[in-house]
Short mmCIF file of C-alpha atoms in Angstrom, two decimals:
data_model
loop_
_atom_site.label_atom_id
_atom_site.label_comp_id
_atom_site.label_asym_id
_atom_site.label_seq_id
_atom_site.Cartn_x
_atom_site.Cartn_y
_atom_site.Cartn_z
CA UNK A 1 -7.59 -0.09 10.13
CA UNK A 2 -8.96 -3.40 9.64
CA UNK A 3 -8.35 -6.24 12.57
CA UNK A 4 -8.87 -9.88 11.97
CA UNK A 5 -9.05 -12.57 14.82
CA UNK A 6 -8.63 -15.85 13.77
CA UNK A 7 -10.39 -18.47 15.76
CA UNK A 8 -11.34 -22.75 15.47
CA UNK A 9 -14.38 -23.66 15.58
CA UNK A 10 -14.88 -27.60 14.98
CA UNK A 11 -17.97 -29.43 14.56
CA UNK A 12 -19.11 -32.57 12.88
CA UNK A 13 -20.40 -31.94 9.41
CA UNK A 14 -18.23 -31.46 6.46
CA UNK A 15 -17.01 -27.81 4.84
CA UNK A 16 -19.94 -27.18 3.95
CA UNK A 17 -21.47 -27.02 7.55
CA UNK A 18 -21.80 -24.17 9.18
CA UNK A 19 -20.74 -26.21 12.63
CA UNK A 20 -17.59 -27.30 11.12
CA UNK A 21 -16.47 -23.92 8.97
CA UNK A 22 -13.46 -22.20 10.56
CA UNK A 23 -13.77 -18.18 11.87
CA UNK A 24 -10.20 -18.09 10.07
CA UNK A 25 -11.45 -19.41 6.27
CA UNK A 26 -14.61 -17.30 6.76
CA UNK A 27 -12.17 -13.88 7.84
CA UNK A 28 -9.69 -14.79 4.95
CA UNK A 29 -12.13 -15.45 2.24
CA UNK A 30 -14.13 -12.15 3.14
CA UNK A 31 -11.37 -10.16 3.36
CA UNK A 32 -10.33 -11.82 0.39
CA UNK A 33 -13.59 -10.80 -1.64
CA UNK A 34 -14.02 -7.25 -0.08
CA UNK A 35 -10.45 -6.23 -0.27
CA UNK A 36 -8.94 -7.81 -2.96
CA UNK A 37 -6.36 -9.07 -0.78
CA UNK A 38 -4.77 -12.78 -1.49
CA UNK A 39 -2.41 -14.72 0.94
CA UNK A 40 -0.07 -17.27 -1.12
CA UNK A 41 -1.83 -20.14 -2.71
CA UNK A 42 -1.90 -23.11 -0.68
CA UNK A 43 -1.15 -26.34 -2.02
CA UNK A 44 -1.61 -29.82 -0.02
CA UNK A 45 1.12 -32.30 -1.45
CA UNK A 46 -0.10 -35.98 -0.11
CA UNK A 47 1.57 -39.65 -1.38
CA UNK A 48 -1.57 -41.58 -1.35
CA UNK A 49 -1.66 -45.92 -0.98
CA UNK A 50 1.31 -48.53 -0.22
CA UNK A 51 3.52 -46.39 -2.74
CA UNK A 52 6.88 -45.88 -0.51
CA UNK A 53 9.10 -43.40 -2.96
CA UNK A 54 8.61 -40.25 -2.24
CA UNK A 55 11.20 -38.41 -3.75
CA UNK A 56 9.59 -36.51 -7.13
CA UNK A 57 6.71 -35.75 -4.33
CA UNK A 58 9.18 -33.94 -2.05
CA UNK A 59 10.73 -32.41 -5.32
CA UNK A 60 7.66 -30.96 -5.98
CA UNK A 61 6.87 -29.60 -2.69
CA UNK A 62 9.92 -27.64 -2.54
CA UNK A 63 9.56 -25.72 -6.03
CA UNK A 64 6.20 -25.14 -5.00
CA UNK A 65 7.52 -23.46 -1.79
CA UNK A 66 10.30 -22.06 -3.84
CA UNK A 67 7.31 -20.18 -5.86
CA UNK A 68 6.01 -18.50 -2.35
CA UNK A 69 3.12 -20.97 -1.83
CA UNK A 70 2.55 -22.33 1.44
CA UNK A 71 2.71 -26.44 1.05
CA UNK A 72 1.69 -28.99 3.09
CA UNK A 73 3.67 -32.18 2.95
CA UNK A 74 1.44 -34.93 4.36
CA UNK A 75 4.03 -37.83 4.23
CA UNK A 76 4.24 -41.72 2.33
CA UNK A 77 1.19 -43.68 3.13
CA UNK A 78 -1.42 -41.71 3.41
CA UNK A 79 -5.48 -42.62 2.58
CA UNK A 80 -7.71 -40.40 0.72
CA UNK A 81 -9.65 -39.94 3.89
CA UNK A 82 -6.12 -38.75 5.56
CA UNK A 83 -5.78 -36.16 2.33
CA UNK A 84 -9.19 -34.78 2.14
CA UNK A 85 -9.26 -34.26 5.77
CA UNK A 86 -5.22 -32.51 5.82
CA UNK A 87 -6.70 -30.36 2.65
CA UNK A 88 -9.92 -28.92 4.56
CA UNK A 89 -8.85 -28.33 7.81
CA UNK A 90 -4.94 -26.63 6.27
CA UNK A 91 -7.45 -24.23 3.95
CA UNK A 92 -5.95 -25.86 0.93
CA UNK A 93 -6.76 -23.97 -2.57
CA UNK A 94 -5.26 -27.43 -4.21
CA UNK A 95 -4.60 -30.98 -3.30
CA UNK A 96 -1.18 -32.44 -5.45
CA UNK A 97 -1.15 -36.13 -5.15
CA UNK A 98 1.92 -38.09 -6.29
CA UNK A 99 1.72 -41.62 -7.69
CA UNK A 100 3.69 -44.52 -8.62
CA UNK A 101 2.18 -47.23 -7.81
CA UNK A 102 -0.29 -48.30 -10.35
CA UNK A 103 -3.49 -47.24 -7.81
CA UNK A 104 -4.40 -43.60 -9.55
CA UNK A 105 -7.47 -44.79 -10.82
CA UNK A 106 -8.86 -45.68 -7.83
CA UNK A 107 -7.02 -43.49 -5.22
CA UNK A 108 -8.02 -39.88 -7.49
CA UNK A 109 -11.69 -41.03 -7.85
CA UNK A 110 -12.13 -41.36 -3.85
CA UNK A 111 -10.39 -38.09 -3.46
CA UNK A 112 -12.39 -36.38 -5.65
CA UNK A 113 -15.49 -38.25 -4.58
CA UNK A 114 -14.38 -37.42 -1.00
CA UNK A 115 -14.01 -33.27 -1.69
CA UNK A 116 -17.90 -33.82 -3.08
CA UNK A 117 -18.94 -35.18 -0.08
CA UNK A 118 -17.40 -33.08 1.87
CA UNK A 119 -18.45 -29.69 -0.23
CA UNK A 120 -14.90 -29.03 -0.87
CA UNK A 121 -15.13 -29.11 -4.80
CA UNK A 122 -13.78 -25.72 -4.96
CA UNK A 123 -9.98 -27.48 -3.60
CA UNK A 124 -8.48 -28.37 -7.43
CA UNK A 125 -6.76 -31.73 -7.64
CA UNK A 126 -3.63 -32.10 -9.71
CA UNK A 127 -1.02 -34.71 -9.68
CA UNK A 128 1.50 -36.62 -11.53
CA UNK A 129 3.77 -39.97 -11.56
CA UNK A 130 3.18 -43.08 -13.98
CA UNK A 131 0.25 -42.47 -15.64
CA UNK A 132 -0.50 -44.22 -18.84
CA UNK A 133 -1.82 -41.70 -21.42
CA UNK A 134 -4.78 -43.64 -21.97
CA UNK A 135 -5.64 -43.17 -18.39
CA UNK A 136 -4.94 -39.15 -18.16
CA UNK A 137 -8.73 -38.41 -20.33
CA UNK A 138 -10.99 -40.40 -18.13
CA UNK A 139 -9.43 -38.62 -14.78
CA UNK A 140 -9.78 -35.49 -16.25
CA UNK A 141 -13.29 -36.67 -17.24
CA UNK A 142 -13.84 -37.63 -12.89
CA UNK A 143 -12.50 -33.69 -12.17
CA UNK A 144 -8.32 -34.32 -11.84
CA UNK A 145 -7.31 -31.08 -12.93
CA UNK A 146 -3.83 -31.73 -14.49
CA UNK A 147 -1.89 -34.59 -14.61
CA UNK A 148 1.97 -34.48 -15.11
CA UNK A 149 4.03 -36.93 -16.18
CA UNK A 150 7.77 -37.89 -15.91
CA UNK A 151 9.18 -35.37 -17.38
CA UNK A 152 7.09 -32.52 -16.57
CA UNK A 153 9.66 -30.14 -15.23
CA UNK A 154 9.52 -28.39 -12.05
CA UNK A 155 8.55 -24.99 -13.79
CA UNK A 156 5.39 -26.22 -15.81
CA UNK A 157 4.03 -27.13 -12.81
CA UNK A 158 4.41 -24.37 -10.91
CA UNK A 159 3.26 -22.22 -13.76
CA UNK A 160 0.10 -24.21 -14.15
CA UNK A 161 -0.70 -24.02 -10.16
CA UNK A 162 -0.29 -20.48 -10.78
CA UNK A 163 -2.37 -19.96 -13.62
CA UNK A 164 -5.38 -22.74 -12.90
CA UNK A 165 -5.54 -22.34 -8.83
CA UNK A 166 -8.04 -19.64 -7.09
CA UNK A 167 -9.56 -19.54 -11.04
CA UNK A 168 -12.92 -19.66 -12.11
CA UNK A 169 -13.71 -24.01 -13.08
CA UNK A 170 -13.18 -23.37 -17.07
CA UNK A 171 -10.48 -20.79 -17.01
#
């Protein structure tokens, strides 16, 4: 019989410090690796900037959820520094950010440039909202995942979370 005790530590580096790693994402991802055993995928769902409607967001969460994956709603207003943090410290296997206002450009590059800094590469950022085409290659290009736009349904993206999260970068 195997017995796991989860337990916090905190310290002040980023995920990649061994001060600021958690006994419970050490325990999961070993047992994880030896065992073969998975828990659900878990998918932080954050409305980044000034951008006040959050109903496709909250759409989103709930298929998600609907799926069996444990999701993380962070709320309107939030700053990439707010996300990054919610993602590490919530285990996240993928960061969803919703956007309407116009700000993707520059609100995806600091989250991705924050999960760098933070040696948290490994979390895979997806999102979706108005996105001009023309802008969808160049984040992809920065390390955005998938972008979805209106009209995505609920299903593709829950199928692509499904088949691109907790996979190898290229698969």
């Amino acid at each position: 019989m195997l017995w796991v005790t989860f337990v916090h530590f905190s310290g002040p580096g980023g995920r990649g410090d061994p001060g600021r790693s958690t006994a419970r994402s050490v325990c999961s991802r070993y047992v994880e690796a030896v065992m073969g055993v998975t828990g659900p995928i878990r998918v932080v769902v954050a409305k980044p900037g000034l951008d006040g409607h959050d109903r496709g967001a909250k759409v989103i969460a709930r298929a998600l959820r609907d799926a069996g994956m444990e999701v993380i709603y962070t709320g309107l207003h939030q700053t990439p520094e707010q996300i990054v943090d919610t993602a590490i410290q919530e285990d996240a296997d993928a960061i969803g950010l919703s956007i309407l206002s116009g700000a993707h450009n520059t609100l995806f590059a600091k989250v991705i440039e924050l999960l760098k800094e933070r040696d948290a590469e490994d979390i895979k950022v997806f999102g979706g909202g108005i996105i001009p085409e023309a802008d969808i290659a160049p984040l992809k290009e920065l390390g955005v995942a998938e972008i979805f736009t209106p009209g995505a349904t609920t299903t593709s993206i829950v199928t692509w979370v499904n088949d691109h999260v907790r996979q190898p970068t290229g698969a």
